[in-house]
Amino acid sequence: MTQPNDMLLNLAGVCKHFGGLAALSGVSLHIKRGEIYGLIGPNGAGKTTLFNVITGLYQLDEGTFNFDGSDYACCKPHVLAQAGIARTFQNIRLFANMSALENVMVGRHLRTRSGIWGALTRNRAARVEEQAIEERAHELLRYVGIHRPSNTLAKNLSYGEQRRLEIARALATEPKLLALDEPAAGMNATETESLKELMKKIRASGITVLLIEHDVKLIMGLCDRVAVLDYGKKIAEGVPEQVRNDAAVIAAYLGTDSPRPHAGEGQGVRVSE
Amino acid sequence: MKLHRPANRHLLLALALLVLPFVIDALFGHGWVRIADFALLYIMLALGLNIVVGYAGLLDLGYIAFFAVGAYTYALLGSPQFGLHWPMYVVLPLGALFACFFGVLLGAPTLRLRGDYLAIVTLGFGEIIRIFMNNLNAPVNITNGPQGISSIDPLHVGTFSFAGQHELFGIGFSSVHQHYYLFLAFTLLVAFVSLRLQHSRIGRAWMAIREDEVAANAMGINTRNIKLLAFAMGATFGGISGGLFAGFQGFVSPESFSLMESIMVLCMVVLGGMGNITGVVLGGVLLVVLPEVFRHGAGPLQQALFGKIVVDPESLRMLMFGLALILVMLWRPAGLWPSTQRRRELMPDESVAQQEQDTVYDSAK
Amino acid sequence: MDIFLQQLINGLVQGSVYALVALGYTMVYGILGLINFAHGEVVMVGAMVALTALQALLAAAFAPVLAVLFSLMLAVAACMALGYGIERIAYRPLRNAPRLAPLITAIGVSIVLQNLAMMIWGREYHAFPLPFNNGLHEMGGAIITDVQIVIVLVALVMMAGLMGVVHRTRMGRAMRAVAENPSAAALMGVDINRVISATFMLGSALAAVAGLMVSANYGIVHYYMGFMLGLKAFTAAVLGGIGNLRGAMLGGVLLGLIESLGAGYIGDLSGGFLGSHYQDVFAFFVLIAVLVLRPSGLLGERVAERA
């Protein structure tokens, strides 16, 4: 396959097994620079597994993994972060007992370099760098819309703020690809709406976004392209309009997950509106 | 003088530390200055372990092994054992280096283990080092086995020996006083290094690992290297402290490096307040001084109460010590003087976990 | 060949004791995620109580079998009470405290128990009276004593009993539920505090039996005996995969075998350079090697990092 320059992430034939269970079998994904790419699928479809493969938490068993022109199969998470993939976690994994500011500052770790010597002597370079880290962290907190005192402990932030803080922390690593694992989970309609704005803002700043979501409405209204996983296979890919009317997708959803009573609030899965 | 100005407070603290040995000497006697010297050595150890346990969150139950490596390095290179009498400024750094080397040697394969597995591996390592020191007297005699090594050279620079009597401005300084100032200098150095590291890029990375290793790794921190760095730093401080210990004591034997010692240092760190330097120093002082107070108090107290010694003062002392550990922890679970973060952490707050639970129910799963 | 067999027997006997003690560690760890450092001292207290009871009963001319049984029951009861008390006083108040706080109280309890025992029973080694003639049996060139046979058999029965309790009773089910997920178990109406108390008591009962076993096997009781034994048993629990009952049993028996075979052969293996003093080194090396290869112990669950 040719690799046009506008491709940021290329996965081909990715397989991942857990014991005898094939969580992913032959999944291929192509994410273009500057798009918001949605990944949906019923529970257990392998979305999070794929996500973990992309961010290095799992090592793929078969297939190729090309990011920004280089091969990154079987790399550790910090290598992928270095390469420019940053992520958030489905069940929020902040550094709970560090302040909001410190959380973001940790994100700057890999783009900064002062070591023991700098820490001990506090020489000019180290001081300048430390100041830059702090300034950037403040900036990012404002950017994602956290307006609390920056020394508030992460765990004392509201739920929505914690989700945003995770995004700020990820942005601090200067990613090319920002991978968000169900960022809207548990959010109310207003919060979801402002999250949507945030993601558009992030894309506008030139960062590609990969989005896993249960909230199909959010995905459809936001993503440029969408892929649908089911039983570890990609069953559809394309612009939202196209995917929404795909017979296989409708079957996958209606076969496993019936609409929930309060689906009208934007939760739950509705294939057509 | 305004006390709330930090510069003034520091000056006052410095003065207090300088005259402290003379105050102790005048009030309690010479023996207590010696105890103060040991307290400083233990504070150094506790500060070293604090980097590993308090900052990076790695439970190390064999930390005393690094102290042992430093002590034996000094003992072997500065005693009649091999007829080597290398100077202190060579042997101390060498001891620190060896300790650091052993830290990396142990850490490299084991640091991917989860919390309590790491604890038992470090514990095993501590025991291995002790057993080797206990038995490396045959077939080739290296460590002199359980008898240990004696007649170790005193700490000295050129012709100045810290063990001799000296006079300055008409004030007499004896061995324990001079060691006090030497150890104080090293302790301040270690405290300074700890403090600087704590508020740095490296320190933040350690704390991130302590809080959530997976997330730290995902944020681009090379967790293995950073953890190894914590281990190596801690080991280095242990090695320095060990070298000073050997020179001060003039004698080392494997008995001084038992598991109980590791546990003791860990208690200092946790009891005082993990991650907070003031707390750790406080823990070190208390755990060295308390048993001594009990030692001196247990006998006379019984005499006064019952007119005779009812129970062995030694075991009464340990009993009270054990009780003190329990009571202090029950009273202040985060330690006597926790870091502000730890203090906040203790507030009944499971918001994150709770919200995670809520998420499970809320989202369409 | 007979040396090998002899070391195998010794290892098996020692391993049975380790396994019983390791079960106590692993049960508590499984439920609370806590290293109960005081568990070794519970073994020691069990041995001491059994010793005192046995001396008194034999002096009162009780029938040997009854004397042993009574003192065992007394030791078990005393240890269960002790285990319950330790949990109530030193661990329960700290259940939501930072992770290391209960570790320090555990160490405190351990120091207190050791020194209390020293005050009550003294510093000296006590001979453990065996009311029977400890018969020797020859097996293929190796010797096994009556006491050793009884130890292995009793250990097997206790382990089978424990598995029965954990897998077939209501309390056992509650224990497993709490170990899986305490808050969910509480929501389902499990009384967590009762379950935790029961776990401590059960583990302490096993410790009492183990205490009697070591004492009978070596014929010696000492206030410091619990420390090293506890340490080894904890090692065994980790070796097998802490939190896993079968792992504790396997780890215990394996550690016993490794130690005794190691002590027997380490000299030959190292060309005479290392003597049998290095038996503990050998055990710890094996532990480290196993954990480096299998980070969660032999039977431990491989906890995949969850995102």
PDB file of C-alpha atoms in Angstrom, chain B residues 226-326:
ATOM      1  CA  ILE B 226      13.504   7.054  36.614  1.00  0.00           C
ATOM      2  CA  LYS B 227      12.832   4.372  39.198  1.00  0.00           C
ATOM      3  CA  LEU B 228      16.367   3.127  38.805  1.00  0.00           C
ATOM      4  CA  LEU B 229      17.593   6.647  39.404  1.00  0.00           C
ATOM      5  CA  ALA B 230      15.643   6.819  42.679  1.00  0.00           C
ATOM      6  CA  PHE B 231      17.092   3.488  43.700  1.00  0.00           C
ATOM      7  CA  ALA B 232      20.625   4.533  42.828  1.00  0.00           C
ATOM      8  CA  MET B 233      20.333   7.870  44.638  1.00  0.00           C
ATOM      9  CA  GLY B 234      18.954   6.210  47.750  1.00  0.00           C
ATOM     10  CA  ALA B 235      21.685   3.586  47.666  1.00  0.00           C
ATOM     11  CA  THR B 236      24.388   6.218  47.266  1.00  0.00           C
ATOM     12  CA  PHE B 237      23.258   8.077  50.365  1.00  0.00           C
ATOM     13  CA  GLY B 238      23.120   4.776  52.212  1.00  0.00           C
ATOM     14  CA  GLY B 239      26.684   4.059  51.131  1.00  0.00           C
ATOM     15  CA  ILE B 240      27.992   7.413  52.334  1.00  0.00           C
ATOM     16  CA  SER B 241      26.260   6.993  55.654  1.00  0.00           C
ATOM     17  CA  GLY B 242      27.700   3.492  55.969  1.00  0.00           C
ATOM     18  CA  GLY B 243      31.256   4.687  55.368  1.00  0.00           C
ATOM     19  CA  LEU B 244      30.890   7.357  58.027  1.00  0.00           C
ATOM     20  CA  PHE B 245      29.432   4.775  60.380  1.00  0.00           C
ATOM     21  CA  ALA B 246      32.426   2.444  59.937  1.00  0.00           C
ATOM     22  CA  GLY B 247      34.933   5.231  60.532  1.00  0.00           C
ATOM     23  CA  PHE B 248      33.061   6.559  63.547  1.00  0.00           C
ATOM     24  CA  GLN B 249      32.458   3.208  65.201  1.00  0.00           C
ATOM     25  CA  GLY B 250      35.885   1.766  64.355  1.00  0.00           C
ATOM     26  CA  PHE B 251      34.258  -1.621  64.073  1.00  0.00           C
ATOM     27  CA  VAL B 252      31.736  -3.285  61.767  1.00  0.00           C
ATOM     28  CA  SER B 253      30.109  -6.678  61.938  1.00  0.00           C
ATOM     29  CA  PRO B 254      27.186  -8.214  60.061  1.00  0.00           C
ATOM     30  CA  GLU B 255      25.036  -7.841  63.151  1.00  0.00           C
ATOM     31  CA  SER B 256      24.661  -4.115  62.505  1.00  0.00           C
ATOM     32  CA  PHE B 257      22.969  -4.788  59.181  1.00  0.00           C
ATOM     33  CA  SER B 258      20.090  -7.049  60.095  1.00  0.00           C
ATOM     34  CA  LEU B 259      16.607  -6.832  58.662  1.00  0.00           C
ATOM     35  CA  MET B 260      15.506  -5.090  61.841  1.00  0.00           C
ATOM     36  CA  GLU B 261      17.744  -2.162  60.914  1.00  0.00           C
ATOM     37  CA  SER B 262      16.099  -1.846  57.516  1.00  0.00           C
ATOM     38  CA  ILE B 263      12.743  -1.879  59.207  1.00  0.00           C
ATOM     39  CA  MET B 264      13.904   0.726  61.672  1.00  0.00           C
ATOM     40  CA  VAL B 265      14.913   3.118  58.902  1.00  0.00           C
ATOM     41  CA  LEU B 266      11.620   2.508  57.145  1.00  0.00           C
ATOM     42  CA  CYS B 267       9.812   3.298  60.385  1.00  0.00           C
ATOM     43  CA  MET B 268      11.679   6.590  60.594  1.00  0.00           C
ATOM     44  CA  VAL B 269      10.512   7.539  57.138  1.00  0.00           C
ATOM     45  CA  VAL B 270       6.899   6.534  57.590  1.00  0.00           C
ATOM     46  CA  LEU B 271       6.515   7.597  61.196  1.00  0.00           C
ATOM     47  CA  GLY B 272       7.962  11.021  60.565  1.00  0.00           C
ATOM     48  CA  GLY B 273       5.971  11.670  57.440  1.00  0.00           C
ATOM     49  CA  MET B 274       6.798  10.146  54.102  1.00  0.00           C
ATOM     50  CA  GLY B 275       7.941  12.450  51.370  1.00  0.00           C
ATOM     51  CA  ASN B 276       8.512  15.359  53.705  1.00  0.00           C
ATOM     52  CA  ILE B 277      12.080  16.105  54.696  1.00  0.00           C
ATOM     53  CA  THR B 278      11.235  17.764  58.002  1.00  0.00           C
ATOM     54  CA  GLY B 279       9.065  14.812  58.893  1.00  0.00           C
ATOM     55  CA  VAL B 280      11.742  12.296  58.005  1.00  0.00           C
ATOM     56  CA  VAL B 281      14.311  14.157  60.091  1.00  0.00           C
ATOM     57  CA  LEU B 282      11.874  14.200  62.981  1.00  0.00           C
ATOM     58  CA  GLY B 283      11.255  10.465  62.562  1.00  0.00           C
ATOM     59  CA  GLY B 284      15.001   9.788  62.578  1.00  0.00           C
ATOM     60  CA  VAL B 285      15.590  11.810  65.728  1.00  0.00           C
ATOM     61  CA  LEU B 286      12.684  10.211  67.551  1.00  0.00           C
ATOM     62  CA  LEU B 287      13.516   6.621  66.675  1.00  0.00           C
ATOM     63  CA  VAL B 288      17.120   7.015  67.757  1.00  0.00           C
ATOM     64  CA  VAL B 289      16.424   9.043  70.871  1.00  0.00           C
ATOM     65  CA  LEU B 290      13.260   7.299  72.131  1.00  0.00           C
ATOM     66  CA  PRO B 291      14.824   3.866  72.644  1.00  0.00           C
ATOM     67  CA  GLU B 292      17.742   5.539  74.428  1.00  0.00           C
ATOM     68  CA  VAL B 293      15.375   7.396  76.705  1.00  0.00           C
ATOM     69  CA  PHE B 294      13.581   4.149  77.424  1.00  0.00           C
ATOM     70  CA  ARG B 295      16.915   2.441  77.991  1.00  0.00           C
ATOM     71  CA  HIS B 296      17.928   4.985  80.568  1.00  0.00           C
ATOM     72  CA  GLY B 297      14.456   5.309  81.984  1.00  0.00           C
ATOM     73  CA  ALA B 298      13.271   1.702  82.179  1.00  0.00           C
ATOM     74  CA  GLY B 299      15.550   0.629  85.030  1.00  0.00           C
ATOM     75  CA  PRO B 300      15.258   3.642  87.366  1.00  0.00           C
ATOM     76  CA  LEU B 301      11.529   3.896  86.753  1.00  0.00           C
ATOM     77  CA  GLN B 302      11.013   0.361  88.000  1.00  0.00           C
ATOM     78  CA  GLN B 303      13.265   0.986  90.949  1.00  0.00           C
ATOM     79  CA  ALA B 304      11.170   3.988  91.847  1.00  0.00           C
ATOM     80  CA  LEU B 305       7.850   2.226  91.365  1.00  0.00           C
ATOM     81  CA  PHE B 306       8.508  -1.220  92.750  1.00  0.00           C
ATOM     82  CA  GLY B 307      11.781  -0.834  94.554  1.00  0.00           C
ATOM     83  CA  LYS B 308      13.372  -3.478  92.350  1.00  0.00           C
ATOM     84  CA  ILE B 309      13.822  -4.470  88.717  1.00  0.00           C
ATOM     85  CA  VAL B 310      10.693  -6.420  87.838  1.00  0.00           C
ATOM     86  CA  VAL B 311      11.230  -6.993  84.140  1.00  0.00           C
ATOM     87  CA  ASP B 312      14.310  -6.907  82.023  1.00  0.00           C
ATOM     88  CA  PRO B 313      14.851  -3.226  81.118  1.00  0.00           C
ATOM     89  CA  GLU B 314      16.005  -4.159  77.631  1.00  0.00           C
ATOM     90  CA  SER B 315      12.761  -5.881  76.744  1.00  0.00           C
ATOM     91  CA  LEU B 316      10.720  -3.231  78.496  1.00  0.00           C
ATOM     92  CA  ARG B 317      12.473  -0.676  76.328  1.00  0.00           C
ATOM     93  CA  MET B 318      11.624  -2.545  73.135  1.00  0.00           C
ATOM     94  CA  LEU B 319       8.089  -3.121  74.353  1.00  0.00           C
ATOM     95  CA  MET B 320       7.558   0.580  74.875  1.00  0.00           C
ATOM     96  CA  PHE B 321       9.132   1.242  71.521  1.00  0.00           C
ATOM     97  CA  GLY B 322       6.747  -1.140  69.772  1.00  0.00           C
ATOM     98  CA  LEU B 323       3.806   0.426  71.570  1.00  0.00           C
ATOM     99  CA  ALA B 324       5.001   3.867  70.544  1.00  0.00           C
ATOM    100  CA  LEU B 325       5.088   2.791  66.896  1.00  0.00           C
ATOM    101  CA  ILE B 326       1.514   1.521  67.086  1.00  0.00           C
TER     102      ILE B 326
END
